[in-house]
Short mmCIF file of C-alpha atoms and ligand atoms in Angstrom, two decimals:
data_model
loop_
_atom_site.label_atom_id
_atom_site.label_comp_id
_atom_site.label_asym_id
_atom_site.label_seq_id
_atom_site.Cartn_x
_atom_site.Cartn_y
_atom_site.Cartn_z
CA MET A 1 106.09 58.37 114.80
CA THR A 2 107.30 55.59 117.13
CA GLN A 3 110.88 55.15 116.02
CA SER A 4 113.76 56.22 118.23
CA PHE A 5 117.00 57.70 116.88
CA THR A 6 119.75 59.01 119.12
CA VAL A 7 122.31 61.68 118.29
CA ALA A 8 125.09 61.81 120.92
CA ILE A 9 127.13 65.01 120.97
CA ASP A 10 130.07 65.14 123.38
CA GLY A 11 132.98 67.47 123.93
CA PRO A 12 134.59 69.94 126.33
CA ALA A 13 133.06 73.18 127.60
CA ALA A 14 132.43 75.94 125.07
CA ALA A 15 133.41 73.88 122.02
CA GLY A 16 130.06 74.69 120.44
CA LYS A 17 128.25 71.45 121.26
CA GLY A 18 125.31 73.20 122.94
CA THR A 19 124.68 75.47 119.96
CA ILE A 20 125.11 72.60 117.51
CA SER A 21 122.86 70.27 119.54
CA LYS A 22 120.06 72.79 119.82
CA ALA A 23 120.21 73.63 116.13
CA VAL A 24 120.38 69.96 115.03
CA ALA A 25 117.36 69.15 117.22
CA ALA A 26 115.40 72.11 115.81
CA HIS A 27 116.38 71.25 112.22
CA PHE A 28 115.14 67.65 112.44
CA GLY A 29 112.35 68.18 114.98
CA PHE A 30 114.10 65.99 117.59
CA ALA A 31 113.95 66.50 121.35
CA HIS A 32 117.10 67.92 123.00
CA LEU A 33 118.65 67.29 126.41
CA ASP A 34 121.63 69.30 127.62
CA THR A 35 122.92 66.72 130.13
CA GLY A 36 125.31 69.27 131.66
CA LEU A 37 122.22 70.84 133.24
CA LEU A 38 121.69 67.68 135.32
CA TYR A 39 125.18 67.99 136.83
CA ARG A 40 124.76 71.75 137.19
CA ALA A 41 121.46 71.32 139.08
CA VAL A 42 123.16 68.84 141.43
CA GLY A 43 126.17 71.16 141.77
CA ARG A 44 123.88 74.06 142.69
CA ARG A 45 122.30 72.00 145.48
CA THR A 46 125.77 71.27 146.91
CA LEU A 47 126.48 75.02 147.02
CA ASP A 48 123.40 75.17 149.30
CA GLY A 49 124.97 72.50 151.52
CA VAL A 50 123.03 69.47 150.23
CA ASP A 51 124.88 66.17 149.83
CA ALA A 52 125.70 65.54 146.14
CA ILE A 53 124.50 61.94 146.02
CA GLU A 54 121.22 62.78 147.76
CA ALA A 55 120.71 65.73 145.42
CA ALA A 56 121.28 63.52 142.35
CA GLN A 57 118.92 60.83 143.59
CA ALA A 58 116.18 63.39 144.30
CA LEU A 59 116.67 65.50 141.15
CA THR A 60 113.47 66.50 139.31
CA ALA A 61 113.03 67.77 135.76
CA GLU A 62 111.54 71.00 137.18
CA GLU A 63 114.85 71.86 138.89
CA LEU A 64 116.49 72.13 135.47
CA GLU A 65 114.20 75.04 134.59
CA LEU A 66 114.75 76.99 137.83
CA GLY A 67 117.02 80.06 137.76
CA ASP A 68 120.33 80.46 135.91
CA LEU A 69 122.38 77.27 136.00
CA ARG A 70 124.96 78.64 133.55
CA THR A 71 127.17 80.57 135.95
CA ALA A 72 130.92 79.99 136.35
CA GLU A 73 130.46 79.00 140.02
CA ILE A 74 127.84 76.36 139.20
CA ALA A 75 129.97 75.07 136.31
CA GLN A 76 132.83 74.32 138.71
CA ALA A 77 130.46 72.73 141.24
CA ALA A 78 128.97 70.59 138.45
CA SER A 79 132.38 69.38 137.34
CA LYS A 80 133.17 68.41 140.97
CA VAL A 81 129.96 66.41 141.57
CA ALA A 82 130.40 64.76 138.15
CA VAL A 83 133.46 62.94 139.51
CA ILE A 84 131.32 60.98 142.03
CA PRO A 85 130.27 57.57 140.61
CA GLU A 86 127.01 57.46 142.64
CA VAL A 87 125.99 60.85 141.26
CA ARG A 88 126.57 59.66 137.69
CA ALA A 89 124.73 56.39 138.36
CA ALA A 90 121.67 58.24 139.69
CA LEU A 91 121.38 60.20 136.44
CA VAL A 92 121.74 57.33 133.96
CA ASP A 93 118.11 56.12 133.68
CA PHE A 94 116.69 59.57 133.01
CA GLN A 95 119.21 60.16 130.21
CA ARG A 96 118.69 56.73 128.60
CA ALA A 97 114.90 57.05 128.68
CA PHE A 98 115.21 60.47 127.04
CA ALA A 99 117.53 59.05 124.36
CA ARG A 100 115.12 56.30 123.34
CA ARG A 101 111.97 58.42 123.20
CA ALA A 102 109.98 58.14 119.99
CA GLY A 103 110.74 60.67 117.27
CA GLY A 104 114.48 61.24 117.76
CA ALA A 105 116.63 62.80 120.49
CA VAL A 106 119.84 64.80 120.70
CA LEU A 107 121.80 64.56 123.95
CA ASP A 108 124.92 66.60 124.58
CA GLY A 109 127.45 66.07 127.35
CA ARG A 110 130.76 64.34 128.03
CA ASP A 111 129.96 60.60 128.13
CA ILE A 112 126.88 60.22 125.93
CA GLY A 113 128.57 58.29 123.11
CA THR A 114 130.76 56.24 125.45
CA VAL A 115 128.60 55.36 128.50
CA ILE A 116 125.01 56.63 128.32
CA CYS A 117 124.23 55.71 124.70
CA PRO A 118 126.99 53.47 123.35
CA HIS A 119 124.56 52.39 120.59
CA ALA A 120 123.61 55.91 119.49
CA GLU A 121 123.03 56.02 115.75
CA VAL A 122 125.12 59.21 115.40
CA LYS A 123 128.09 60.19 117.59
CA LEU A 124 129.85 63.49 117.29
CA PHE A 125 132.75 64.78 119.41
CA VAL A 126 132.91 68.55 119.11
CA THR A 127 136.14 70.18 120.18
CA ALA A 128 138.22 73.38 119.80
CA SER A 129 141.47 74.67 121.28
CA PRO A 130 141.29 75.80 124.94
CA GLU A 131 142.10 79.40 123.88
CA VAL A 132 139.28 79.55 121.35
CA ARG A 133 136.83 78.00 123.84
CA ALA A 134 137.89 80.35 126.62
CA GLU A 135 137.43 83.38 124.35
CA ARG A 136 133.91 82.24 123.42
CA ARG A 137 132.98 81.63 127.06
CA PHE A 138 134.54 84.99 128.07
CA LEU A 139 132.37 86.85 125.55
CA GLU A 140 129.26 84.94 126.71
CA LEU A 141 129.93 85.80 130.35
CA LEU A 142 130.67 89.47 129.49
CA ALA A 143 127.37 89.68 127.62
CA LYS A 144 125.64 88.46 130.78
CA GLY A 145 127.37 91.22 132.74
CA ALA A 146 129.74 88.93 134.69
CA GLU A 147 132.97 90.46 135.98
CA VAL A 148 135.65 88.13 134.69
CA THR A 149 139.01 88.37 132.94
CA ARG A 150 140.17 86.38 129.90
CA ALA A 151 142.92 84.80 131.99
CA GLN A 152 140.45 83.68 134.67
CA VAL A 153 138.15 82.09 132.10
CA LEU A 154 141.05 80.28 130.40
CA ALA A 155 142.24 78.95 133.77
CA ASP A 156 138.67 77.78 134.55
CA VAL A 157 138.35 76.04 131.19
CA ARG A 158 141.68 74.24 131.66
CA GLU A 159 140.83 73.21 135.22
CA ARG A 160 137.43 71.83 134.21
CA ASP A 161 138.89 70.03 131.14
CA ALA A 162 141.46 68.33 133.34
CA ARG A 163 138.90 67.25 135.94
CA ASP A 164 136.39 66.04 133.31
CA ALA A 165 139.00 64.13 131.28
CA ASP A 166 140.99 62.64 134.16
CA ARG A 167 138.19 61.26 136.37
CA SER A 168 138.03 57.48 136.55
CA THR A 169 134.25 57.10 135.99
CA ALA A 170 133.03 58.02 132.51
CA PRO A 171 135.84 60.45 131.65
CA MET A 172 135.32 62.86 128.78
CA LYS A 173 136.71 61.24 125.63
CA PRO A 174 135.54 60.57 122.10
CA ALA A 175 133.86 57.20 121.52
CA GLU A 176 135.90 55.05 119.15
CA ASP A 177 133.21 55.42 116.51
CA ALA A 178 132.59 59.16 117.03
CA VAL A 179 133.15 61.67 114.25
CA LEU A 180 135.48 64.45 115.43
CA LEU A 181 134.48 68.02 114.67
CA ASP A 182 137.09 70.67 115.52
CA THR A 183 135.33 74.05 115.50
CA SER A 184 138.45 76.19 116.22
CA ASP A 185 138.51 77.60 112.70
CA LEU A 186 134.86 77.11 111.75
CA SER A 187 131.96 79.54 111.85
CA ILE A 188 128.79 78.36 113.60
CA GLU A 189 127.16 77.90 110.18
CA GLU A 190 130.03 75.75 108.90
CA ALA A 191 130.08 73.55 112.01
CA LEU A 192 126.33 73.17 111.92
CA GLY A 193 126.39 72.29 108.21
CA LYS A 194 128.77 69.43 108.93
CA ALA A 195 126.67 68.14 111.84
CA ILE A 196 123.45 68.27 109.83
CA ALA A 197 125.07 66.43 106.91
CA LEU A 198 126.21 63.68 109.26
CA VAL A 199 122.76 63.22 110.82
CA THR A 200 121.07 63.35 107.41
CA ALA A 201 123.30 60.52 106.19
CA GLN A 202 122.31 58.26 109.13
CA ARG A 203 118.68 59.22 109.58
CA PRO A 204 116.28 56.36 108.80
CA THR A 205 113.54 57.01 106.25
CA GLY A 206 110.31 58.02 107.91
CA LEU A 207 111.89 59.98 110.74
O1 LIG B 1 128.32 70.91 129.56
P1 LIG B 1 128.43 71.73 130.84
O2 LIG B 1 129.53 72.74 130.81
O3 LIG B 1 127.11 72.36 131.21
O4 LIG B 1 128.76 70.66 131.99
C1 LIG B 1 128.99 71.01 133.33
C2 LIG B 1 129.82 69.92 133.99
O5 LIG B 1 129.03 68.74 134.13
C3 LIG B 1 131.07 69.50 133.24
O6 LIG B 1 132.21 70.20 133.64
C4 LIG B 1 131.19 68.04 133.53
C5 LIG B 1 129.81 67.58 133.89
N1 LIG B 1 129.17 66.75 132.86
C6 LIG B 1 129.49 65.41 132.85
O7 LIG B 1 130.34 64.98 133.62
N2 LIG B 1 128.86 64.57 131.99
C7 LIG B 1 127.95 65.03 131.13
N3 LIG B 1 127.34 64.18 130.30
C8 LIG B 1 127.64 66.42 131.10
C9 LIG B 1 128.29 67.27 131.97
#
């Protein structure tokens, strides 16, 4: 299997893109990269006092596997380093190489369909209302034992949305040719069914 095939899945935090991306990759046997982890790993280094640009330039794949990167503190740090153009530039090659690997790849993030893989064969922009996303993230954090309130999580979601969408380099937005998937009123199964149908329709024979 030597053919590449890229599925770009973008959208704001807690819209369901991580769940959908993982499940799409598993369904088709494609590789999956959660690109938010790259920014989170850089953000975590800055919390230890390391310069963001240096951390991005020195980032290794092993760092993505170390410890829990999915905390609220690291999410905010990630969103802050993601504003820096040199940080984004340092992470481009790794993401593009991943996208073109043989056998198919799913990448999820904020700028995959617009900047990293503008020629991706499938582009999906997964969204949901801020309230629905905050409630999902709140339940996730509670399950992990975090001490947070609904109001705090909603404020965090709104703050991160604003920073991710308003930055001048690679802001979060749907590519012009992306299919929009609003998961506010959909179950996971329904959202996944739509994503799988879309990929099935574009998938080349033999992959
Ligand atoms: O998807 P996530 O919540 O793990 O992402 C964490 C932060 O990283 C997010 O607030 C913005 C940034 N990010 C980005 O700027 N571009 C991406 N492709 C992925 C994430």
